[in-house]
């Protein structure tokens, strides 16, 4: 069917007419015709051959001729003429927040600006402010808009995308016309960054859903609102695609649109070997095209002879082979976590008191909370001196008298200095219940040097956990250069635990590294939120996502154990045993 091609050409005509400042009814006529054709059930070529183009609502004589021309020649001369007048790249300018069609056209006509790069250049050179009625303010807004646009064209961190999806789904949750609504794609696989957001819907009336979406508080604009697909842009400039699927294909569509591509390719091959065909509508027998599964996602795997595969594992990294043998591991879940391993209070750079943090952790149902404020070398974060540490220990001792079934653990996040030493002597470190050590400076050192520093900290008998082991910040700062295998080897030899830092911009170790740490080196990992306020305890789920994508089970994560069991797994336990 050429329906979507034809629709696209008509949308393009509408956009170019709009830029030219043509009569708005003319623009609307092309937009409407494009939308009707996009949502048409019948094949437009068939209608044309039957001479029934005028039966399509919104298609009059003039638009009908253009459609006919497209179907005959693959081109519309009217569109070609428009393109000669305005290069289609000018349409790109409208992607910049604050630039509408009128301004885009003026920038092109009066300054010859054809794309975003030349727009940026003109703004920086102060040429836009010279145009009548534009001025410096507009120029500044354009530069700000370009910055926003460039940021939003990067992949979106899961920590930004997931709350948006949850907001949209909760906003639509009271819509009586929706029977199913769920995210698909990389967001459902909990990848650390997302391209576009895909949401699947089953509904009896998508037009009603579209009506409600028009009032979505975070809506920026609507790109297309059809009965099979709707695309919108939400603050802060993120595209969300809604795909409407049938109830009886919901499971198949969910499986298909969840991906990953490689996982699905392998499933398709497996299906063919079994005489089956699999697509977004269902699983079909090749012999008679009979549909044998599709409503529930679990069925898709079942009819292929596979154990159900959790979305986080669907990356074609060995999961299909294991599912054939019924050996998919039982992955860790959020409810398995019984304590928080990494948190900061207002003793250093946190927002809340120890007591507030403890009360909140207790309310969440945790059995313990590790307070791990920064130590003295991190002056900017109010790092603690040995004297302050003594005072803090007394406060924790007193507070612990208040709790039953819950314990505040006195820890520290010590700094690994540029020579590999820690910023507190061993006599101080030994008195903590647990010691976390991390790199917070000197990221630009050579790979050898940074590796040496970390290994030297790992070899310290009082360092139990290394926090955020690679130092990366997603979309902001790459990991420092480090020989990760040497680090993993040293951690394995010394029994040092490595952290999965659950801050959404860290997620460090990442999924692949965490999997390697466990599978190749047998290293125990901990998940810490690095909370600097009570609200951040909830970030634990992002650490769980990483752990699940790393194939980790409950027993692979330190803070699924009760505190007494945690203690036995710390290096200092061996040291204490020796000293007895
Ligand atoms: Zn840190
Ligand atoms: Zn920290």
Coordinates of C-alpha atoms and ligand atoms in Angstrom, one line a residue:
X1 CA 0.0 0.0 0.0
X2 CA 1.2 3.5 -0.8
X3 CA -1.1 5.2 1.7
X4 CA 1.6 6.4 4.0
X5 CA 3.8 7.6 1.1
X6 CA 0.9 9.6 -0.3
X7 CA 0.1 11.0 3.2
X8 CA 3.7 12.0 3.7
X9 CA 3.8 13.9 0.5
X10 CA 0.6 15.8 1.4
X11 CA 1.9 16.6 4.9
X12 CA 5.0 18.0 3.2
X13 CA 2.9 20.2 1.0
X14 CA 0.9 21.5 4.0
X15 CA 4.1 22.2 5.9
X16 CA 5.7 24.1 3.0
X17 CA 2.5 26.1 2.3
X18 CA 2.4 27.0 6.0
X19 CA 5.9 28.2 5.9
X20 CA 5.1 30.3 2.9
X21 CA 2.3 31.9 4.9
X22 CA -0.4 30.6 2.6
X23 CA -4.1 30.8 3.5
X24 CA -4.6 28.7 6.6
X25 CA -7.7 26.9 5.1
X26 CA -5.6 25.6 2.2
X27 CA -3.0 24.4 4.7
X28 CA -5.7 22.7 6.8
X29 CA -7.2 21.0 3.7
X30 CA -3.9 19.3 2.9
X31 CA -3.3 18.3 6.5
X32 CA -6.8 16.8 6.8
X33 CA -6.5 14.9 3.5
X34 CA -3.1 13.5 4.7
X35 CA -4.6 12.4 8.0
X36 CA -7.6 10.7 6.4
X37 CA -5.3 8.8 4.0
X38 CA -2.9 7.8 6.8
X39 CA -5.8 6.2 8.6
X40 CA -7.5 4.8 5.5
X41 CA -8.2 1.0 5.8
X42 CA -8.4 0.5 2.0
X43 CA -5.5 0.6 -0.4
X44 CA -5.4 4.0 -2.0
X45 CA -4.2 2.6 -5.3
X46 CA -7.2 0.4 -5.5
X47 CA -9.6 3.3 -4.8
X48 CA -7.8 5.3 -7.5
X49 CA -8.2 2.5 -10.1
X50 CA -11.9 2.3 -9.2
X51 CA -12.1 6.0 -9.7
X52 CA -13.2 6.5 -6.1
X53 CA -10.6 8.9 -4.7
X54 CA -13.3 11.5 -4.2
X55 CA -15.0 9.0 -1.7
X56 CA -12.2 9.7 0.7
X57 CA -13.4 12.5 3.1
X58 CA -11.3 15.6 2.6
X59 CA -10.1 14.7 -0.9
X60 CA -11.5 17.2 -3.4
X61 CA -10.7 17.6 -7.0
X62 CA -7.5 19.4 -6.7
X63 CA -5.9 17.2 -4.1
X64 CA -7.3 14.1 -5.9
X65 CA -5.4 15.1 -9.0
X66 CA -2.2 15.4 -7.0
X67 CA -2.7 12.0 -5.5
X68 CA -3.4 10.5 -9.0
X69 CA -0.2 12.1 -10.3
X70 CA 1.8 10.6 -7.4
X71 CA 0.3 7.2 -8.0
X72 CA 1.1 7.4 -11.8
X73 CA 4.5 9.0 -11.7
X74 CA 5.8 8.8 -8.1
X75 CA 6.0 12.6 -7.9
X76 CA 3.8 15.6 -7.4
X77 CA 4.9 18.5 -9.6
X78 CA 3.2 21.0 -7.3
X79 CA 5.4 19.7 -4.4
X80 CA 8.5 19.8 -6.5
X81 CA 7.8 23.5 -7.4
X82 CA 7.3 24.3 -3.7
X83 CA 10.6 22.5 -2.8
X84 CA 12.4 24.7 -5.4
X85 CA 11.0 27.8 -3.7
X86 CA 11.8 26.6 -0.1
X87 CA 14.4 24.0 0.5
X88 CA 12.8 21.3 2.7
X89 CA 15.6 21.7 5.2
X90 CA 14.0 25.0 6.3
X91 CA 11.3 22.7 7.8
X92 CA 14.1 21.5 10.1
X93 CA 14.2 25.0 11.7
X94 CA 10.8 24.5 13.1
X95 CA 12.2 21.8 15.3
X96 CA 13.9 24.5 17.4
X97 CA 11.7 25.5 20.3
X98 CA 10.3 29.0 19.7
X99 CA 10.6 28.9 15.9
X100 CA 7.3 28.6 14.1
X101 CA 6.7 28.5 10.3
X102 CA 6.6 32.3 9.9
X103 CA 9.9 32.9 11.6
X104 CA 11.5 30.0 9.8
X105 CA 10.4 31.5 6.4
X106 CA 11.6 34.9 7.3
X107 CA 15.0 33.6 8.4
X108 CA 15.3 31.8 5.1
X109 CA 14.0 34.6 2.9
X110 CA 15.8 37.5 4.6
X111 CA 19.1 35.8 5.8
X112 CA 19.3 32.8 3.6
X113 CA 19.3 30.5 6.7
X114 CA 18.7 26.9 5.5
X115 CA 19.6 24.7 8.4
X116 CA 20.3 24.6 12.1
X117 CA 24.1 25.1 11.8
X118 CA 23.7 28.3 9.7
X119 CA 21.0 29.5 12.1
X120 CA 23.4 29.1 15.1
X121 CA 26.1 30.9 13.2
X122 CA 23.8 33.8 12.3
X123 CA 22.6 34.1 15.9
X124 CA 26.1 34.1 17.3
X125 CA 27.2 36.7 14.8
X126 CA 24.3 38.9 15.9
X127 CA 22.7 39.0 12.5
X128 CA 19.2 38.0 13.6
X129 CA 18.8 41.0 15.9
X130 CA 19.2 43.3 12.9
X131 CA 16.0 42.1 11.2
X132 CA 13.0 44.3 11.8
X133 CA 10.9 43.4 14.9
X134 CA 13.3 40.6 16.0
X135 CA 15.9 42.0 18.3
X136 CA 18.4 40.6 20.8
X137 CA 15.8 38.7 22.9
X138 CA 14.7 36.6 20.0
X139 CA 18.3 35.9 19.1
X140 CA 19.0 34.7 22.7
X141 CA 15.9 32.5 22.6
X142 CA 17.0 30.9 19.4
X143 CA 20.4 30.1 20.8
X144 CA 18.8 28.6 23.9
X145 CA 16.4 26.7 21.7
X146 CA 19.2 25.2 19.7
X147 CA 20.9 24.1 22.9
X148 CA 17.7 22.4 24.0
X149 CA 17.2 20.8 20.6
X150 CA 20.7 19.3 20.6
X151 CA 20.3 17.9 24.0
X152 CA 17.0 16.3 23.3
X153 CA 18.3 14.6 20.1
X154 CA 20.7 12.6 22.3
X155 CA 19.4 9.3 23.8
X156 CA 17.3 10.0 26.8
X157 CA 18.4 8.6 30.2
X158 CA 16.0 6.1 31.6
X159 CA 15.8 8.2 34.7
X160 CA 14.1 11.0 32.7
X161 CA 12.1 8.8 30.3
X162 CA 10.5 6.4 32.8
X163 CA 8.9 9.1 35.0
X164 CA 7.4 10.7 31.9
X165 CA 5.9 7.5 30.7
X166 CA 4.5 6.8 34.1
X167 CA 3.0 10.3 34.2
X168 CA 1.3 9.8 30.8
X169 CA 0.0 6.3 31.7
X170 CA -1.3 7.5 35.0
X171 CA -2.9 10.5 33.3
X172 CA -4.7 8.1 30.9
X173 CA -5.5 5.5 33.6
X174 CA -9.1 6.8 34.1
X175 CA -9.9 6.8 30.4
X176 CA -12.8 4.2 30.0
X177 CA -12.0 3.5 26.4
X178 CA -8.5 2.0 27.1
X179 CA -8.3 -1.7 27.9
X180 CA -4.5 -2.0 27.9
X181 CA -1.7 0.5 28.0
X182 CA 1.9 -0.3 28.5
X183 CA 5.3 1.0 27.5
X184 CA 7.3 -1.2 25.0
X185 CA 10.7 -0.8 23.4
X186 CA 13.9 -0.1 25.2
X187 CA 12.1 1.5 28.1
X188 CA 10.4 -1.8 28.9
X189 CA 13.8 -3.5 28.7
X190 CA 15.1 -0.9 31.2
X191 CA 18.0 0.1 29.0
X192 CA 20.0 2.9 30.6
X193 CA 19.1 5.3 27.7
X194 CA 16.1 5.4 25.4
X195 CA 15.6 6.6 21.8
X196 CA 11.9 7.3 21.3
X197 CA 9.3 6.3 23.8
X198 CA 6.8 3.6 22.6
X199 CA 3.5 3.1 24.3
X200 CA 1.1 0.3 23.2
X201 CA -2.7 0.8 23.6
X202 CA -5.7 -1.3 23.0
X203 CA -8.8 0.8 22.8
X204 CA -12.2 0.8 21.3
X205 CA -12.0 4.5 20.4
X206 CA -8.6 6.1 19.8
X207 CA -10.3 9.4 18.9
X208 CA -11.4 9.7 22.5
X209 CA -7.9 8.9 23.7
X210 CA -6.5 11.5 21.3
X211 CA -9.0 14.1 22.7
X212 CA -7.7 13.5 26.2
X213 CA -4.1 13.6 25.0
X214 CA -4.7 17.1 23.7
X215 CA -5.1 18.2 27.3
X216 CA -2.0 16.3 28.7
X217 CA -0.3 18.8 31.0
X218 CA 3.2 18.1 29.6
X219 CA 2.1 18.2 26.0
X220 CA 4.2 20.3 23.7
X221 CA 2.7 19.4 20.3
X222 CA 1.0 16.7 18.3
X223 CA 2.8 15.3 15.3
X224 CA 0.1 12.9 14.2
X225 CA -3.1 11.9 15.8
X226 CA -4.6 8.9 14.0
X227 CA -6.6 5.9 14.9
X228 CA -3.7 3.5 14.6
X229 CA -0.8 5.7 15.6
X230 CA -0.4 8.9 17.5
X231 CA 2.8 10.8 18.0
X232 CA 3.3 13.6 20.4
X233 CA 6.1 15.7 21.7
X234 CA 6.1 16.3 25.5
X235 CA 8.2 18.5 27.7
X236 CA 11.2 18.6 27.6
X237 CA 11.1 17.9 23.8
X238 CA 10.7 14.1 23.9
X239 CA 8.8 12.2 21.3
X240 CA 6.2 9.6 22.5
X241 CA 4.6 7.2 20.0
X242 CA 1.3 5.5 20.8
X243 CA 0.5 2.4 18.8
X244 CA -3.0 1.1 18.7
X245 CA -3.2 -2.7 18.6
X246 CA -6.1 -5.2 18.7
X247 CA -6.9 -7.0 21.9
X248 CA -6.3 -10.4 20.3
X249 CA -2.8 -9.3 19.1
X250 CA -1.8 -7.4 22.3
X251 CA 0.7 -10.0 23.5
X252 CA 2.3 -10.4 20.1
X253 CA 2.6 -6.6 19.6
X254 CA 4.0 -6.2 23.1
X255 CA 6.6 -8.9 22.4
X256 CA 7.4 -7.4 18.9
X257 CA 7.7 -3.8 20.0
X258 CA 9.7 -4.6 23.1
X259 CA 12.5 -6.0 21.1
X260 CA 15.4 -6.0 21.0
X261 CA 15.8 -6.3 17.3
X262 CA 18.4 -9.1 17.7
X263 CA 16.3 -11.0 20.1
X264 CA 13.4 -10.8 17.7
X265 CA 15.4 -11.9 14.7
X266 CA 16.5 -15.0 16.7
X267 CA 12.9 -15.8 17.7
X268 CA 11.8 -15.5 14.1
X269 CA 14.5 -18.0 13.0
X270 CA 13.5 -20.3 15.8
X271 CA 9.8 -20.1 14.8
X272 CA 10.6 -20.9 11.1
X273 CA 12.4 -24.1 12.2
X274 CA 9.2 -25.1 14.0
X275 CA 7.1 -24.3 11.0
X276 CA 5.8 -21.1 12.5
X277 CA 5.7 -17.5 11.5
X278 CA 5.9 -14.7 14.2
X279 CA 5.0 -11.1 13.8
X280 CA 3.3 -8.2 15.6
X281 CA -0.1 -9.8 15.1
X282 CA 0.6 -13.3 16.5
X283 CA 2.3 -16.6 15.9
X284 CA 0.9 -18.4 12.8
X285 CA 1.3 -22.0 11.5
X286 CA 3.0 -21.9 8.1
X287 CA 1.0 -24.9 6.8
X288 CA -2.4 -23.4 7.1
X289 CA -1.8 -19.8 8.3
X290 CA -3.8 -20.5 11.5
X291 CA -3.1 -18.2 14.4
X292 CA -2.0 -20.1 17.4
X293 CA -1.0 -17.3 19.8
X294 CA -1.1 -13.6 20.2
X295 CA -3.3 -12.3 22.9
X296 CA -0.8 -12.8 25.8
X297 CA 2.9 -12.3 25.6
X298 CA 3.6 -15.4 27.6
X299 CA 1.9 -17.5 24.9
X300 CA 4.4 -16.3 22.3
X301 CA 7.3 -17.9 24.2
X302 CA 5.3 -20.9 25.1
X303 CA 4.3 -22.0 21.6
X304 CA 8.0 -21.6 20.6
X305 CA 8.9 -24.0 23.3
X306 CA 10.6 -21.4 25.4
X307 CA 10.5 -20.4 29.1
X308 CA 9.2 -16.8 29.5
X309 CA 12.1 -14.3 29.1
X310 CA 11.9 -11.2 31.3
X311 CA 12.2 -8.0 29.1
X312 CA 15.5 -6.9 30.7
X313 CA 17.2 -10.0 29.3
X314 CA 16.0 -9.7 25.7
X315 CA 19.3 -8.6 24.1
X316 CA 20.3 -11.8 22.4
X317 CA 23.0 -12.4 24.9
X318 CA 22.3 -16.1 25.5
X319 CA 18.8 -15.8 27.0
X320 CA 17.1 -17.7 24.2
X321 CA 19.4 -20.7 24.5
X322 CA 18.9 -20.8 28.2
X323 CA 15.1 -20.4 27.8
X324 CA 15.2 -23.6 25.6
X325 CA 16.7 -25.5 28.6
X326 CA 14.3 -23.8 31.1
X327 CA 17.3 -22.2 32.8
X328 CA 16.5 -18.5 32.9
X329 CA 17.7 -17.3 36.3
X330 CA 15.2 -15.9 38.8
X331 CA 16.3 -12.3 38.7
X332 CA 16.5 -10.0 41.7
X333 CA 13.5 -7.8 42.4
X334 CA 13.1 -4.6 44.3
X335 CA 11.4 -6.4 47.2
X336 CA 14.5 -8.4 47.8
X337 CA 16.4 -5.4 49.0
X338 CA 16.4 -5.2 52.8
X339 CA 18.8 -2.3 53.5
X340 CA 20.2 0.9 51.9
X341 CA 24.0 0.7 51.4
X342 CA 25.0 4.2 50.5
X343 CA 23.6 7.5 51.8
X344 CA 24.6 11.0 52.8
X345 CA 23.2 13.3 55.5
X346 CA 23.6 17.0 56.4
X347 CA 26.8 16.0 58.2
X348 CA 28.3 16.3 54.7
X349 CA 26.5 17.3 51.5
X350 CA 23.1 15.6 52.2
X351 CA 19.9 17.5 52.8
X352 CA 18.4 15.6 55.8
X353 CA 19.5 14.7 59.3
X354 CA 20.5 11.2 60.2
X355 CA 17.3 10.8 62.1
X356 CA 15.1 11.9 59.2
X357 CA 17.0 9.5 56.9
X358 CA 16.6 6.7 59.4
X359 CA 12.9 7.3 60.0
X360 CA 12.3 7.3 56.3
X361 CA 14.3 4.1 55.6
X362 CA 12.5 2.4 58.5
X363 CA 9.1 3.5 57.0
X364 CA 10.1 2.0 53.7
X365 CA 10.5 -1.3 55.5
X366 CA 14.3 -1.5 55.4
X367 CA 16.1 -3.3 58.2
X368 CA 19.2 -1.1 58.1
X369 CA 20.6 2.1 56.6
X370 CA 24.2 2.7 55.9
X371 CA 25.1 6.3 56.6
X372 CA 28.2 7.0 54.4
X373 CA 29.0 10.7 54.4
X374 CA 32.0 12.0 52.6
X375 CA 35.3 12.2 54.4
X376 CA 37.6 15.1 54.9
X377 CA 39.4 15.4 51.5
X378 CA 36.1 16.3 49.8
X379 CA 36.1 19.8 51.2
X380 CA 33.4 21.1 48.8
X381 CA 31.0 18.4 50.1
X382 CA 31.7 19.2 53.8
X383 CA 33.7 16.0 54.2
X384 CA 34.1 14.8 57.8
X385 CA 37.3 15.0 59.9
X386 CA 38.2 12.2 62.5
X387 CA 36.7 14.4 65.3
X388 CA 33.4 14.9 63.5
X389 CA 33.3 11.2 62.8
X390 CA 33.6 10.5 66.5
X391 CA 30.7 12.8 67.2
X392 CA 28.6 11.3 64.4
X393 CA 29.3 7.8 65.8
X394 CA 27.8 8.9 69.2
X395 CA 24.8 10.4 67.6
X396 CA 24.1 7.2 65.7
X397 CA 24.6 5.2 68.9
X398 CA 22.0 7.2 70.7
X399 CA 19.5 7.2 67.7
X400 CA 19.8 3.4 67.4
X401 CA 18.3 3.1 70.9
X402 CA 15.0 4.3 69.5
X403 CA 14.6 1.6 66.9
X404 CA 13.6 -2.0 67.1
X405 CA 14.2 -4.3 64.1
X406 CA 16.1 -1.6 62.4
X407 CA 19.7 -0.4 62.6
X408 CA 21.6 2.7 61.5
X409 CA 25.0 1.5 60.3
X410 CA 28.0 3.9 60.7
X411 CA 29.9 3.9 57.4
X412 CA 31.9 6.4 55.4
X413 CA 32.5 7.1 51.7
X414 CA 36.3 7.7 51.9
X415 CA 38.2 9.4 49.1
X416 CA 40.8 7.7 47.1
X417 CA 43.5 10.3 46.9
X418 CA 45.6 10.9 43.8
X419 CA 48.4 8.7 45.1
X420 CA 46.0 5.8 45.9
X421 CA 45.9 6.4 49.7
X422 CA 42.7 7.0 51.5
X423 CA 42.1 10.4 53.2
X424 CA 41.6 8.7 56.6
X425 CA 44.1 6.5 58.4
X426 CA 43.4 2.9 59.0
X427 CA 43.0 3.5 62.8
X428 CA 40.0 5.6 61.9
X429 CA 38.7 3.3 59.1
X430 CA 38.7 0.3 61.3
X431 CA 36.2 1.8 63.7
X432 CA 33.4 2.0 61.1
X433 CA 30.9 -0.8 60.6
X434 CA 31.6 -0.5 56.9
X435 CA 33.8 1.5 54.6
X436 CA 33.0 2.6 51.1
X437 CA 35.8 4.1 49.1
X438 CA 35.4 6.1 45.9
X439 CA 37.2 8.3 43.4
X440 CA 36.0 11.8 43.4
X441 CA 38.9 13.7 41.8
X442 CA 41.8 13.3 39.5
X443 CA 39.7 11.7 36.7
X444 CA 42.2 13.0 34.0
X445 CA 45.1 10.9 35.2
X446 CA 46.5 8.1 32.9
X447 CA 44.9 4.8 32.7
X448 CA 47.8 3.2 34.6
X449 CA 47.6 5.7 37.4
X450 CA 43.9 5.5 37.9
X451 CA 44.0 1.7 37.8
X452 CA 46.8 1.7 40.4
X453 CA 44.8 4.1 42.7
X454 CA 41.8 1.9 42.7
X455 CA 43.8 -1.3 43.2
X456 CA 45.6 0.3 46.1
X457 CA 42.2 1.1 47.7
X458 CA 40.9 -2.4 47.0
X459 CA 43.9 -3.8 48.7
X460 CA 43.3 -1.8 51.9
X461 CA 42.0 -4.4 54.4
X462 CA 39.3 -1.9 55.7
X463 CA 37.8 -1.0 52.4
X464 CA 34.7 -3.1 51.9
X465 CA 33.0 -1.5 48.9
X466 CA 34.2 0.6 45.9
X467 CA 31.5 3.1 45.0
X468 CA 30.7 4.1 41.4
X469 CA 33.7 2.2 40.1
X470 CA 34.1 3.8 36.7
X471 CA 33.0 7.4 37.4
X472 CA 30.9 7.9 34.3
X473 CA 27.9 10.3 34.2
X474 CA 25.5 9.4 31.4
X475 CA 25.5 12.0 28.6
X476 CA 27.7 14.2 30.7
X477 CA 31.1 12.6 31.5
X478 CA 32.6 9.4 30.1
X479 CA 34.1 6.8 32.5
X480 CA 37.7 7.6 33.5
X481 CA 40.2 5.4 31.7
X482 CA 40.7 2.3 33.8
X483 CA 41.7 -1.3 33.3
X484 CA 38.5 -2.8 34.5
X485 CA 39.7 -6.4 34.3
X486 CA 42.6 -5.5 36.6
X487 CA 40.1 -4.0 39.0
X488 CA 37.8 -7.0 38.9
X489 CA 40.7 -9.3 39.4
X490 CA 41.9 -7.4 42.4
X491 CA 38.4 -7.2 43.9
X492 CA 38.0 -11.0 43.5
X493 CA 41.4 -11.7 45.2
X494 CA 40.7 -9.4 48.1
X495 CA 37.0 -10.1 48.5
X496 CA 36.1 -6.4 47.8
X497 CA 32.5 -5.7 46.9
X498 CA 31.7 -3.4 43.9
X499 CA 28.8 -1.0 43.9
X500 CA 26.0 -0.6 41.3
X501 CA 25.3 3.0 42.0
X502 CA 21.6 3.6 41.4
X503 CA 21.7 7.3 40.6
X504 CA 20.1 7.4 37.1
X505 CA 22.9 9.4 35.7
X506 CA 25.5 7.1 37.1
X507 CA 24.2 3.4 36.9
X508 CA 27.8 2.5 37.6
X509 CA 28.8 -0.4 37.3
X510 CA 26.7 -0.6 34.1
X511 CA 24.8 -3.8 33.1
X512 CA 27.5 -5.4 31.0
X513 CA 30.3 -4.7 33.6
X514 CA 28.2 -6.0 36.5
X515 CA 27.4 -9.1 34.6
X516 CA 31.1 -9.6 33.8
X517 CA 32.0 -9.0 37.5
X518 CA 29.6 -11.7 38.6
X519 CA 30.0 -14.3 35.8
X520 CA 33.7 -14.1 35.1
X521 CA 35.0 -13.1 38.6
X522 CA 32.4 -14.2 41.0
X523 CA 32.4 -10.8 42.7
X524 CA 29.6 -9.8 45.1
X525 CA 27.9 -6.5 44.3
X526 CA 25.9 -4.0 46.3
X527 CA 23.2 -1.6 45.1
X528 CA 23.3 1.8 46.7
X529 CA 21.2 4.9 45.9
X530 CA 23.8 7.4 47.0
X531 CA 20.8 9.2 48.4
X532 CA 21.5 12.8 49.5
X533 CA 17.9 13.2 50.7
X534 CA 15.0 11.0 51.8
X535 CA 13.3 11.1 48.4
X536 CA 16.3 9.5 46.6
X537 CA 15.8 6.2 48.4
X538 CA 13.3 5.5 45.7
X539 CA 16.0 5.5 43.1
X540 CA 16.8 1.9 44.2
X541 CA 14.7 0.7 41.3
X542 CA 17.2 1.9 38.8
X543 CA 19.9 -0.1 40.4
X544 CA 17.6 -3.1 40.3
X545 CA 17.1 -2.6 36.6
X546 CA 20.9 -2.7 36.0
X547 CA 21.2 -5.8 38.2
X548 CA 18.4 -7.5 36.3
X549 CA 20.0 -6.6 32.9
X550 CA 23.2 -8.1 34.4
X551 CA 21.4 -11.4 35.0
X552 CA 21.9 -11.0 38.8
X553 CA 19.9 -13.0 41.3
X554 CA 19.0 -12.1 44.9
X555 CA 22.0 -13.8 46.4
X556 CA 24.4 -11.8 44.1
X557 CA 23.6 -8.6 45.8
X558 CA 24.9 -7.7 49.3
X559 CA 22.0 -5.7 50.6
X560 CA 19.5 -8.5 50.1
X561 CA 21.0 -10.1 53.2
X562 CA 20.2 -9.3 56.8
X563 CA 22.9 -7.1 58.5
X564 CA 24.4 -10.1 60.4
X565 CA 24.9 -11.9 57.1
X566 CA 26.3 -8.7 55.4
X567 CA 28.9 -8.4 58.1
X568 CA 30.1 -12.0 57.4
X569 CA 30.7 -10.9 53.8
X570 CA 32.8 -7.9 54.6
X571 CA 36.6 -8.1 54.4
X572 CA 36.9 -7.0 58.0
X573 CA 35.1 -10.1 59.1
X574 CA 38.1 -12.2 58.1
X575 CA 40.4 -9.7 59.7
X576 CA 38.5 -9.8 63.0
X577 CA 38.5 -13.6 62.9
X578 CA 42.2 -13.6 62.5
X579 CA 42.7 -11.2 65.4
X580 CA 40.7 -13.4 67.8
Ligands
LIG1 ZN1 30.7 9.1 45.6
LIG2 ZN1 28.1 9.0 47.7

